[in-house]
PDB file of C-alpha atoms in Angstrom:
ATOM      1  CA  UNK Z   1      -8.708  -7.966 -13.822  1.00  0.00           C
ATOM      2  CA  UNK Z   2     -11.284  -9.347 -15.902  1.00  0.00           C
ATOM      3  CA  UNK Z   3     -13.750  -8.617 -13.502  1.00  0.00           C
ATOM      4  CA  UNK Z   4     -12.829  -5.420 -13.038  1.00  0.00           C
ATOM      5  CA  UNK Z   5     -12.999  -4.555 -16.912  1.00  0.00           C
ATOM      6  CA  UNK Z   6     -16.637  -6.278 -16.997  1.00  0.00           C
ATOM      7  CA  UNK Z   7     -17.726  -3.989 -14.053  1.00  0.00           C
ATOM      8  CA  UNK Z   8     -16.617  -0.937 -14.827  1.00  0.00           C
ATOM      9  CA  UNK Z   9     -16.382  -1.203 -19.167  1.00  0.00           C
ATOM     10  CA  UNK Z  10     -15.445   2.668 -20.536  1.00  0.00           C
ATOM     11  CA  UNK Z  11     -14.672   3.586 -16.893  1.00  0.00           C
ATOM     12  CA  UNK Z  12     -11.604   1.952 -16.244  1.00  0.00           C
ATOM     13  CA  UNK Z  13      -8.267   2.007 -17.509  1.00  0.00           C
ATOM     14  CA  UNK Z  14      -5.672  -0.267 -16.514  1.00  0.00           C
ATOM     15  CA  UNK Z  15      -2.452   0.814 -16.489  1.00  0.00           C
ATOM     16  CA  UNK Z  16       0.492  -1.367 -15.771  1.00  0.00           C
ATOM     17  CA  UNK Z  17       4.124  -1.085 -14.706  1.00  0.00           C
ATOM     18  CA  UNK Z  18       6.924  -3.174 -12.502  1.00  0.00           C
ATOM     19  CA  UNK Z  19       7.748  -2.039  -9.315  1.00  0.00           C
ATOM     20  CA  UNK Z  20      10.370  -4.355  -8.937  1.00  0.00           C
ATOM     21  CA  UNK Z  21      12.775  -2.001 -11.490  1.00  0.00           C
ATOM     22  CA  UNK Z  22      13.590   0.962 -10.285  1.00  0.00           C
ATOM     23  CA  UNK Z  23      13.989   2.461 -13.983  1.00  0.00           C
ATOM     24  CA  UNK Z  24       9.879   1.963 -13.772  1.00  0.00           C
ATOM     25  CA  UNK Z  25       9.079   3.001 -10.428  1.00  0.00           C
ATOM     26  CA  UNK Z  26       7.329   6.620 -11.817  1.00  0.00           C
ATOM     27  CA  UNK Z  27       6.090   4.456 -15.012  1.00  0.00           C
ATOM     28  CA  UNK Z  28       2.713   3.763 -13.868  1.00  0.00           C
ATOM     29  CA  UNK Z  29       2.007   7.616 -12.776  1.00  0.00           C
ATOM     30  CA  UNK Z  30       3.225   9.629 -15.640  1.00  0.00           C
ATOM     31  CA  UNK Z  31       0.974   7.275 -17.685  1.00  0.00           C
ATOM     32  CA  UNK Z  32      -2.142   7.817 -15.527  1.00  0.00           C
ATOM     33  CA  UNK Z  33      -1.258  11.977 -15.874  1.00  0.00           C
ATOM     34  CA  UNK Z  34      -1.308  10.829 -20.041  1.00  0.00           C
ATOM     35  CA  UNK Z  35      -5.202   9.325 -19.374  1.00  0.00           C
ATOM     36  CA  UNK Z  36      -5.968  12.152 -17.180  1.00  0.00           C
ATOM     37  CA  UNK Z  37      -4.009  15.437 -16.501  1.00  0.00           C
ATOM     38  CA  UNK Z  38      -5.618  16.093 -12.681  1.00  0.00           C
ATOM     39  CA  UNK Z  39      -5.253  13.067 -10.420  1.00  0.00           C
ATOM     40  CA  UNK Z  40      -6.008  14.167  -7.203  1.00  0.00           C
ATOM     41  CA  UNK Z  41      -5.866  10.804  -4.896  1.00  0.00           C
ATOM     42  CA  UNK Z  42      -3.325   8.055  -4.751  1.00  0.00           C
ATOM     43  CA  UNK Z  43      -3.274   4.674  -4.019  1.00  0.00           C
ATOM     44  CA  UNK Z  44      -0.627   2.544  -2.916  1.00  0.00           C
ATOM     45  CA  UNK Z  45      -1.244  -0.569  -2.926  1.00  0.00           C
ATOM     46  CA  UNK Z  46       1.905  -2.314  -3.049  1.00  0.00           C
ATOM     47  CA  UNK Z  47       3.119  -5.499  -1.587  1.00  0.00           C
ATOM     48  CA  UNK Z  48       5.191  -8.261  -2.142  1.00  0.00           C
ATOM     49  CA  UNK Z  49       5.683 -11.172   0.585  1.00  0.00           C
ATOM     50  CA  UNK Z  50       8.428 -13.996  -0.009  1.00  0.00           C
ATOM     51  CA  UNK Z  51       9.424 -15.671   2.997  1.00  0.00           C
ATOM     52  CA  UNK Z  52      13.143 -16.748   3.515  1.00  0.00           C
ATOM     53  CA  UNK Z  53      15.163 -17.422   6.727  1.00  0.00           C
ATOM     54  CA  UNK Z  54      19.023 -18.127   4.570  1.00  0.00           C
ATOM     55  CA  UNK Z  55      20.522 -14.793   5.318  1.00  0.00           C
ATOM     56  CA  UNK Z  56      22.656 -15.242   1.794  1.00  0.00           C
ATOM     57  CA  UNK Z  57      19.232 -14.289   0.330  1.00  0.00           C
ATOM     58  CA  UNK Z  58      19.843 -10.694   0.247  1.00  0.00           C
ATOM     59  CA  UNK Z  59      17.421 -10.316  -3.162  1.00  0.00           C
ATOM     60  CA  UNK Z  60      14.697 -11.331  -1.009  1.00  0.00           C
ATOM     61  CA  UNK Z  61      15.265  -8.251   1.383  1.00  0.00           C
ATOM     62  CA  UNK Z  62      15.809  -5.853  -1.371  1.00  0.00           C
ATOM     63  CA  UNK Z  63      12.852  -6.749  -3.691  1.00  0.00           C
ATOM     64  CA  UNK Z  64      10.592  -5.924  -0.576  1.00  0.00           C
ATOM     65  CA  UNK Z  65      11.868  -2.718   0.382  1.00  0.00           C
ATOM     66  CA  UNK Z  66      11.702  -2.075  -3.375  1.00  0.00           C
ATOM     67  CA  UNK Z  67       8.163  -3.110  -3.701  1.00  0.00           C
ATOM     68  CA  UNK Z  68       7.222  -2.541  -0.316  1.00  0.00           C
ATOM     69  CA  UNK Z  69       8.962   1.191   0.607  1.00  0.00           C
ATOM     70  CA  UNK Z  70      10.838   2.686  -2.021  1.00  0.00           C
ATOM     71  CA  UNK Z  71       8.013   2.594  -4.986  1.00  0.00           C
ATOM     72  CA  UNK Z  72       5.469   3.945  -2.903  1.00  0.00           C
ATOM     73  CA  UNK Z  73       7.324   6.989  -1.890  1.00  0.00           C
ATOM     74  CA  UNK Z  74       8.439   7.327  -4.418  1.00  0.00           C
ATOM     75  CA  UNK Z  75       5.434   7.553  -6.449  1.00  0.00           C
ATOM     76  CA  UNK Z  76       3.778   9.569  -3.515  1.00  0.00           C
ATOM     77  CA  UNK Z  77       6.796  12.126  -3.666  1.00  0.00           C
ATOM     78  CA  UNK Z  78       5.588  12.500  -7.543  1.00  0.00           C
ATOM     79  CA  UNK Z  79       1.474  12.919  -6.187  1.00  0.00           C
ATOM     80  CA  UNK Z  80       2.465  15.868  -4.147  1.00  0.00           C
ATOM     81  CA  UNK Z  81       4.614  17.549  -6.247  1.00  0.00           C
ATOM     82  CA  UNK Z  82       1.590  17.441  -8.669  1.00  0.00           C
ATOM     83  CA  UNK Z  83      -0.693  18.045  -6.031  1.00  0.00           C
ATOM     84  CA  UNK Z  84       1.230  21.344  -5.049  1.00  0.00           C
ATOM     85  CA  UNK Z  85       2.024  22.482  -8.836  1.00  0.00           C
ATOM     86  CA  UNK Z  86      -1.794  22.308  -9.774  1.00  0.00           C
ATOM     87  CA  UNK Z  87      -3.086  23.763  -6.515  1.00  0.00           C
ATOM     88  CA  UNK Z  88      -5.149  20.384  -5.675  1.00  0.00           C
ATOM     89  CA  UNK Z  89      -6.086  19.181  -2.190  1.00  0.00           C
ATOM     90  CA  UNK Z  90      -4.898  15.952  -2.850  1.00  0.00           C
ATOM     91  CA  UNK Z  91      -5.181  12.359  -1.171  1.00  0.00           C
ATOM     92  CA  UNK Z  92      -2.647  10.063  -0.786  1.00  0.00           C
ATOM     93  CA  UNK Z  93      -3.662   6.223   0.804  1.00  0.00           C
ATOM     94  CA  UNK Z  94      -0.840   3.671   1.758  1.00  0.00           C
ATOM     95  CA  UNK Z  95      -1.641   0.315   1.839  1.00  0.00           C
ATOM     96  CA  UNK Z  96       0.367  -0.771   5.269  1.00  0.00           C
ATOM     97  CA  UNK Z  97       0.116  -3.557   7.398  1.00  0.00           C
ATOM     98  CA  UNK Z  98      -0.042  -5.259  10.991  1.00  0.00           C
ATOM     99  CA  UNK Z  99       3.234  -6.442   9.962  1.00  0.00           C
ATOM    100  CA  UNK Z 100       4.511  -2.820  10.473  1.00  0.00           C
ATOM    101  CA  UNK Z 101       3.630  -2.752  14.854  1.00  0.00           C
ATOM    102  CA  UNK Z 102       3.022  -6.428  15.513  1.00  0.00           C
ATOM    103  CA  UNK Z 103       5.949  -7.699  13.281  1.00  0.00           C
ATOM    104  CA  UNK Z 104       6.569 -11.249  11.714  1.00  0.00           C
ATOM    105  CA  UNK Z 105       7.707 -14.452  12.605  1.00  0.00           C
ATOM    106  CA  UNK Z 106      11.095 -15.645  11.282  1.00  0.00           C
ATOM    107  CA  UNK Z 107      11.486 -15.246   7.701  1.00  0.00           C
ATOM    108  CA  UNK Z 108       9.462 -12.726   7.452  1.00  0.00           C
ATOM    109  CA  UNK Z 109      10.988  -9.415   9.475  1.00  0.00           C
ATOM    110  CA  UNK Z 110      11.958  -7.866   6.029  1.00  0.00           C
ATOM    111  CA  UNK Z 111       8.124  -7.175   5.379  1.00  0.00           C
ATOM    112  CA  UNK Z 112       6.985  -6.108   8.574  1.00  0.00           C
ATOM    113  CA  UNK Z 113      10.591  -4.178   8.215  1.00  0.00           C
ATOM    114  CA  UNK Z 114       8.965  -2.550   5.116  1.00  0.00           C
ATOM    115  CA  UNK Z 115       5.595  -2.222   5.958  1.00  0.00           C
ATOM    116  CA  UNK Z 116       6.883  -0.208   9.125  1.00  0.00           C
ATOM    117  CA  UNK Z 117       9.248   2.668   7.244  1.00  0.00           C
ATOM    118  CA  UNK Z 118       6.158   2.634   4.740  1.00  0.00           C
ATOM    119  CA  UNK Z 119       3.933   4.407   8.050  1.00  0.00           C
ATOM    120  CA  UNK Z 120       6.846   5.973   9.121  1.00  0.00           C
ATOM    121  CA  UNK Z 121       7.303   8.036   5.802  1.00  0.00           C
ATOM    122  CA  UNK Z 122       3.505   8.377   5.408  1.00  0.00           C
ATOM    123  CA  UNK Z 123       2.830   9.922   8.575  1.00  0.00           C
ATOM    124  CA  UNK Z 124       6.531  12.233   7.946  1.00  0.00           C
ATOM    125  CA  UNK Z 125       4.852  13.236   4.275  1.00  0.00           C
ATOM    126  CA  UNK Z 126       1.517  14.431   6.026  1.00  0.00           C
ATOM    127  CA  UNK Z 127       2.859  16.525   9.201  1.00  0.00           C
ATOM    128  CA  UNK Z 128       4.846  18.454   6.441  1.00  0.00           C
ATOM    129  CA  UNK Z 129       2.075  18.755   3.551  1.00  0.00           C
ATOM    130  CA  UNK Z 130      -0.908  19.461   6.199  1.00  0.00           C
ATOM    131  CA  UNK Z 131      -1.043  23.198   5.155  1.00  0.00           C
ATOM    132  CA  UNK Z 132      -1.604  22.759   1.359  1.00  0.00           C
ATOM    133  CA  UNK Z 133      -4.086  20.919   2.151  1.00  0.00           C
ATOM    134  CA  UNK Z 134      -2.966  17.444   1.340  1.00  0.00           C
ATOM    135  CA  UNK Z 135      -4.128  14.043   3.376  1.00  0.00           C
ATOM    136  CA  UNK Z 136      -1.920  10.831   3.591  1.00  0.00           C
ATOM    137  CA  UNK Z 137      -2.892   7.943   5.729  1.00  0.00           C
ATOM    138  CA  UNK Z 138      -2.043   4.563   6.140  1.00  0.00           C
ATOM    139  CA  UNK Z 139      -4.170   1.889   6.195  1.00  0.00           C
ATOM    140  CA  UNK Z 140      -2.931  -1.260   8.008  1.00  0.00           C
ATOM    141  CA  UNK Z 141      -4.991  -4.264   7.790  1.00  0.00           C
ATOM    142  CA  UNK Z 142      -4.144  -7.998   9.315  1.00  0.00           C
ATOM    143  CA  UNK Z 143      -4.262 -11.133   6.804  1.00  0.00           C
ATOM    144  CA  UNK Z 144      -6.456 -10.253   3.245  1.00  0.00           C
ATOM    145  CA  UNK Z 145      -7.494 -12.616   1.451  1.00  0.00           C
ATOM    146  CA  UNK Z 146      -5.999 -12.872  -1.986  1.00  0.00           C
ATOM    147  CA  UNK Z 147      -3.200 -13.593  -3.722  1.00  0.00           C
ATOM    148  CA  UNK Z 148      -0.556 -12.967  -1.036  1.00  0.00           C
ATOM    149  CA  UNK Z 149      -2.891 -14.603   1.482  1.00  0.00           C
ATOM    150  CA  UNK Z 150      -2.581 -17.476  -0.770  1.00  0.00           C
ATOM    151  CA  UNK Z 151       0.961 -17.475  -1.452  1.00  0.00           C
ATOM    152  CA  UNK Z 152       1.644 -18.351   1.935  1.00  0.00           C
ATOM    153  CA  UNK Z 153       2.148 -22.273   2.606  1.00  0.00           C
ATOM    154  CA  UNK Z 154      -0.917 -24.422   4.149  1.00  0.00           C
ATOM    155  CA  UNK Z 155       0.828 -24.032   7.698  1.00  0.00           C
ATOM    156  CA  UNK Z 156       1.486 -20.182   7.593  1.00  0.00           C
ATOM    157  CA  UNK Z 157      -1.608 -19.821   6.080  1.00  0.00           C
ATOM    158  CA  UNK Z 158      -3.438 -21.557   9.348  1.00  0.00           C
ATOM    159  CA  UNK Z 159      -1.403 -19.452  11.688  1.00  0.00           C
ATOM    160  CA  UNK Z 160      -2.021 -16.482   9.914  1.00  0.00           C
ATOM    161  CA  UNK Z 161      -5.851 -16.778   9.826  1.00  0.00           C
ATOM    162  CA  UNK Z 162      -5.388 -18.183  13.757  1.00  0.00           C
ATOM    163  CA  UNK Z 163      -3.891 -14.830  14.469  1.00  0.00           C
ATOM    164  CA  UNK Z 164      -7.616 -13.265  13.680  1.00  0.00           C
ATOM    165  CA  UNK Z 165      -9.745 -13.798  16.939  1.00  0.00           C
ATOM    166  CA  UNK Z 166     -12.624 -14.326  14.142  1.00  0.00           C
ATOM    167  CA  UNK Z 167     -10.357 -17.158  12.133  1.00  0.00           C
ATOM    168  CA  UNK Z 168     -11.777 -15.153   9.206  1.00  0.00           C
ATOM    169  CA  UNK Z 169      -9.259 -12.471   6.815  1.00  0.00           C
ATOM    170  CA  UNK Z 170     -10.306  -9.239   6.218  1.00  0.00           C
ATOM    171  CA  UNK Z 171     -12.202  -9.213   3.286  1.00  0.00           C
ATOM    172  CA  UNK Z 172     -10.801  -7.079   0.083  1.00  0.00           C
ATOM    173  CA  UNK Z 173     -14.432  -4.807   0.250  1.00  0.00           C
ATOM    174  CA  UNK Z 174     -13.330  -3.760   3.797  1.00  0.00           C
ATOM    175  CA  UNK Z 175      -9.947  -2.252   2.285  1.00  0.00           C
ATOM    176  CA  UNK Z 176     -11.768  -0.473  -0.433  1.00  0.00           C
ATOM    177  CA  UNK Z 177     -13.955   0.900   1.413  1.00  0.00           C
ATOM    178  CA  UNK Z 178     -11.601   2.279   4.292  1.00  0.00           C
ATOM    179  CA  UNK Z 179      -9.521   3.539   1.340  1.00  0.00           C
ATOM    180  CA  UNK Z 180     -12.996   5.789   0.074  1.00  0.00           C
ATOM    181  CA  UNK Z 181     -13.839   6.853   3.125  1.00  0.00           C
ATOM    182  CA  UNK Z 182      -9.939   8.551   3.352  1.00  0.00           C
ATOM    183  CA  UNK Z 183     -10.412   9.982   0.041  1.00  0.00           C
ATOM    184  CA  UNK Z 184     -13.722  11.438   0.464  1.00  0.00           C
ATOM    185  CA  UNK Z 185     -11.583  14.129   2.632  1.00  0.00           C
ATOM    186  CA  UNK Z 186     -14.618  14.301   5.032  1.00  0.00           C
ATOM    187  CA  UNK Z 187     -12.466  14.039   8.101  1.00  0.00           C
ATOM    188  CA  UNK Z 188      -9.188  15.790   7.035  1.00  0.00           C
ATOM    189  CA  UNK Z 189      -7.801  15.702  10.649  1.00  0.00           C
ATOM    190  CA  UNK Z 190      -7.355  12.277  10.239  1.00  0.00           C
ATOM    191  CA  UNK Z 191      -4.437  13.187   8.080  1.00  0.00           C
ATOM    192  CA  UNK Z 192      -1.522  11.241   8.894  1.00  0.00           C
ATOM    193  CA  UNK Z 193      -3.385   8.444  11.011  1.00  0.00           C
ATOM    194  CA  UNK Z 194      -3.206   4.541  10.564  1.00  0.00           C
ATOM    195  CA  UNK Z 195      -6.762   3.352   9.779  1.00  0.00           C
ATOM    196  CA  UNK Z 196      -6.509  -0.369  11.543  1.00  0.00           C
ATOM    197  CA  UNK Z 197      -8.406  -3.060  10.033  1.00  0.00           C
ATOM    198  CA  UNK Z 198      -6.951  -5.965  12.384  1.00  0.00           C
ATOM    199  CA  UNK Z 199      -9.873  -7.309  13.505  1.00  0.00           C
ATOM    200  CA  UNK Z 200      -8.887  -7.512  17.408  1.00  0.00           C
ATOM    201  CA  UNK Z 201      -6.216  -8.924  16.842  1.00  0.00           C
ATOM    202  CA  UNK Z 202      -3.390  -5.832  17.658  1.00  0.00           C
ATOM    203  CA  UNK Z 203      -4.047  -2.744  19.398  1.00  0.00           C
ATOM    204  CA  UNK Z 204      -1.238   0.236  19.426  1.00  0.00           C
TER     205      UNK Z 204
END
């Protein structure tokens, strides 16, 4: 975040909020309408990943659909009714993942679970906002590096990066720039499509 301040000082305003309370899932966009009254593309970028295989564990399941599903839509569900109120063509982007078609190993299906009704909705939200004009697509990369990427222990770290037929993650520059090219609107048809940065390793 530091960085980010450095880089982009009087153009930036960070705006923070807990997706992991419902009470706060809107939080974060009714404070970016406060900064700036037209918003006219959304990003989603979401995620939480906490492995467990004890079934008893059931607040391990619900923080990521929480995280993962439910603040997303519902925060893109607020976009497009302020999309269609103000007459904009907006943009929504959802951060997926590979989880969502090539699944997870053990202790893991409740992301790839997520990850998976996250496209589902996305692609749902763009068939029936197409004629006001509004794009939503998914993109759906493999193993970023990062935080999450990080969280992971040293083994499922190594088989994560051995999934990549490069043994490399995709880089966090890739994302971002996927994520402009979907908001620049210049290929609208590709409304409701899942932009795959996987690297080779999952075709669908």
């Amino acid at each position: 975040l530091d960085d980010l301040k450095k880089s982009y000082a009087g153009r930036l305003e960070l705006i923070y909020g807990n997706a992991e309370q419902i009470t706060n899932f809107g939080n974060v966009w009714f404070k970016a309408l406060q900064i700036n009254k037209s918003v006219n593309v959304l990003v989603n970028a979401l995620g939480v990943l906490r492995p467990s295989t004890d079934p008893t564990e059931i607040d391990v399941r619900i923080e990521a659909m929480l995280v993962n599903y439910h603040a997303p839509v519902l925060i893109s569900d607020l976009a497009i009714e302020h999309f269609k109120k103000n007459k904009l063509p907006g943009v929504i982007v959802n951060l997926g993942s590979r989880a969502g078609y090539r699944g997870m190993p053990e202790g893991l299906y409740h992301y790839a679970d997520s990850k998976a009704a996250l496209t589902l909705h996305t692609q749902q939200i763009a068939r029936e906002n197409a004629a006001q004009g509004i794009i939503a697509a998914v993109v759906a990369p493999g193993p970023v590096e990062g935080r999450m990427l990080d969280s992971l222990n040293t083994e499922a770290r190594a088989k994560s990066l051995a999934s990549m037929p490069s043994g490399k993650p995709v880089t966090l520059d890739e994302v971002a720039e996927m994520i402009l090219f979907i908001a620049s609107r210049k290929t609208p048809s590709a409304t409701g499509g899942v932009c795959d940065l996987m690297g080779g390793s999952y075709f669908h």
